[in-house]
Amino acid sequence: MAILLAGGAGYIGTHTAVEFLNAGYDVVIADNLYNSKAEAVRRVEKITGKAVSFYQIDVCDKAALQKLFSEQKIDTVVHFAGMKAVGESVAKPLMYYRNNLGATLTLLEVMKEFGCKRFVFSSSATVYGVQNPAPFCETMPRGECSNPYGWTKWMIEQFLMDVCVSDPEFSAVLLRYFNPIGAHESGLIGEDPQGVPNNIFPYITQVAVGRRPLLTVFGDDYDTPDGTCIRDYIHVVDLAKGHVAAVPYAEAHKGAEVINLGTGKGTSVLEIVHAFEHVNGVKVPHAIGPRRPGDIAVNYSSADKAEQLLGWKAERDIEDMCRDGYHWQTMNPMGYAEE
Ligand code: NAD
Ligand code: UFG
């Protein structure tokens, strides 16, 4: 039996593949390489010394997915395949709804056809919306999303809840990620955004290696201790291990379960910049700029439910995230593109 990682060639998928392989699972990856490189899959094999079955397919392509399911015995699907740039989703909502919702519907339809009933989904803290106060807890109602990307997560959560109602044998774990950063300690895999990074951490690492001149801190007039926004940064390896913990849970329980994957701790923008400089002995030139529209001041998780249900909690701290992320970037200044 194998785990299918849909979108498994990407940032979180490759780190999760390593953890599943290390835990003894067979891993199949389906990815159209829209936002990733085949080299990343080869690096996963290098780290683990194990082979991955890789299908370069679009998960919206039903015939291709049916072929995969007929060739592989898939026990559980972990679904990362989606587009994730918030600003782009505002400009191209139809592309986001078509891809993110279409990929999920196709996966669920093919799973039904082949009798596969376990699903782990990459959701996001964004579904808590802007009304809920931090710490975000799974019992809170989902909020209003501020962009189409967020709505795709919201809607896919609803798909999965509805599928679980229709089929009492179906098990769906909806993992709401907070802010994954860092890289595998080997430095062989890490985050490799195309173009100008939208997120803070790859921006910091690219400034640190000289690829970009300056980090702009988006606002220092928020109602927080140092005026900059607070987020719950989680090491991507901890996040990956959360998926491995979710699979036995999905095997033992039916129905839909929402679980945060965060650390429960908030860190401000300036704190992470200073931690990065301190741990790595490097300067990150930065300047304060205006607020970024849509940002909320404080966003961090309640992390208790994951510990109670999955027996999982994040173990790595901000210093580990900064060290491992910089290690990846210094070993691969241009990401996977150099290969
Ligand atoms: P990523 O872009 O690195 O990985 C997503 C992968 O999915 C890419 O390899 C891409 O090529 C693939 N993909 C997209 N559409 C596809 C399709 N139709 N068919 C096949 N492959 C397809 O992103 P990531 O950071 O690894 O995120 C993984 C998942 O986690 C995404 O669903 C994302 O929305 C979600 N998430 C990410 C974050 C974050 O901060 N990185 C936070 C919350 C949720
Ligand atoms: N920031 C900067 N400068 C930058 C980039 C970001 O100061 O160049 C700040 C932002 O203003 C924010 C913080 O750094 O205060 C974190 O921003 P990110 O873009 O890294 O992350 P977000 O919290 O905005 O978004 C992330 C994911 C989304 C997800 C959201 C909610 O990228 O996919 O968390 O969980 F929807």
Coordinates of N, CA and C in Angstrom, one line a residue, residues 2-6 28 30 55 57 59 61-78 103 106-119:
A2 N 0.4 2.3 -0.7 CA 1.2 3.5 -0.8 C 0.4 4.7 -0.5
I3 N 1.2 5.8 -0.2 CA 0.5 7.1 0.1 C 0.7 7.9 -1.2
L4 N -0.4 8.5 -1.7 CA -0.3 9.4 -2.9 C -0.1 10.8 -2.3
L5 N 1.0 11.5 -2.8 CA 1.1 12.9 -2.4 C 0.8 13.7 -3.7
A6 N -0.4 14.2 -3.8 CA -0.8 15.0 -4.9 C -0.1 16.4 -4.7
V28 N 4.1 7.7 -3.6 CA 3.8 8.0 -5.0 C 3.5 9.5 -5.1
A30 N 2.2 12.7 -7.5 CA 1.6 13.2 -8.7 C 1.7 14.7 -8.7
Y55 N 4.7 10.6 -11.0 CA 3.8 10.8 -12.2 C 3.7 12.3 -12.5
I57 N 1.8 14.5 -13.9 CA 0.4 14.6 -14.4 C -0.3 15.8 -13.7
V59 N -3.5 16.9 -11.8 CA -4.4 16.1 -11.0 C -5.9 16.4 -11.5
D61 N -6.7 16.0 -14.5 CA -6.8 15.1 -15.6 C -7.3 13.7 -15.1
K62 N -8.5 13.5 -15.3 CA -9.1 12.3 -14.7 C -8.5 11.0 -15.2
A63 N -8.4 10.9 -16.5 CA -7.8 9.7 -17.1 C -6.4 9.4 -16.6
A64 N -5.6 10.4 -16.5 CA -4.3 10.2 -16.0 C -4.3 9.7 -14.5
L65 N -5.2 10.3 -13.8 CA -5.3 9.9 -12.3 C -5.9 8.4 -12.2
Q66 N -6.8 8.1 -13.1 CA -7.3 6.7 -13.1 C -6.2 5.7 -13.4
K67 N -5.3 6.1 -14.4 CA -4.2 5.2 -14.7 C -3.3 5.0 -13.5
L68 N -3.0 6.2 -12.8 CA -2.2 6.1 -11.6 C -2.8 5.1 -10.6
F69 N -4.1 5.3 -10.3 CA -4.8 4.5 -9.3 C -4.8 3.0 -9.8
S70 N -4.9 2.8 -11.1 CA -4.9 1.4 -11.5 C -3.5 0.7 -11.5
E71 N -2.5 1.5 -11.5 CA -1.1 1.0 -11.4 C -0.6 0.9 -10.0
Q72 N -1.1 1.7 -9.1 CA -0.6 1.8 -7.8 C -1.7 1.4 -6.8
K73 N -1.4 0.8 -5.7 CA -2.4 0.5 -4.7 C -2.3 1.7 -3.7
I74 N -3.2 2.6 -3.8 CA -3.2 3.8 -3.0 C -4.2 3.7 -1.8
D75 N -3.6 3.9 -0.7 CA -4.3 3.7 0.6 C -4.8 5.0 1.1
T76 N -4.0 6.0 1.0 CA -4.3 7.4 1.5 C -3.8 8.4 0.5
V77 N -4.6 9.5 0.4 CA -4.2 10.6 -0.4 C -3.9 11.8 0.5
V78 N -2.7 12.4 0.3 CA -2.4 13.6 0.9 C -2.3 14.7 -0.2
A103 N -8.9 20.1 -9.1 CA -8.0 19.0 -8.7 C -8.6 18.2 -7.6
T106 N -11.6 16.0 -8.8 CA -11.1 14.9 -9.6 C -10.5 13.8 -8.7
L107 N -9.7 14.3 -7.7 CA -9.1 13.3 -6.8 C -10.2 12.5 -6.1
L108 N -11.2 13.3 -5.6 CA -12.3 12.6 -4.8 C -13.1 11.6 -5.6
E109 N -13.3 12.0 -6.9 CA -14.1 11.1 -7.8 C -13.3 9.8 -8.1
V110 N -12.0 10.0 -8.3 CA -11.2 8.8 -8.7 C -11.0 8.0 -7.4
M111 N -10.9 8.6 -6.3 CA -10.8 7.8 -5.0 C -12.0 7.0 -4.8
K112 N -13.2 7.6 -5.1 CA -14.4 6.9 -4.9 C -14.5 5.7 -5.8
E113 N -14.1 5.9 -7.1 CA -14.1 4.8 -8.1 C -13.2 3.6 -7.6
F114 N -12.1 4.0 -7.0 CA -11.1 2.9 -6.6 C -11.3 2.5 -5.1
G115 N -12.3 3.0 -4.4 CA -12.5 2.6 -3.0 C -11.5 3.1 -2.1
C116 N -10.9 4.2 -2.4 CA -9.9 4.8 -1.4 C -10.6 5.8 -0.6
K117 N -10.5 5.7 0.7 CA -11.3 6.5 1.6 C -10.6 7.2 2.7
R118 N -9.3 7.5 2.5 CA -8.6 8.3 3.4 C -7.9 9.5 2.8
F119 N -8.1 10.7 3.4 CA -7.7 11.9 2.7 C -7.1 12.9 3.8

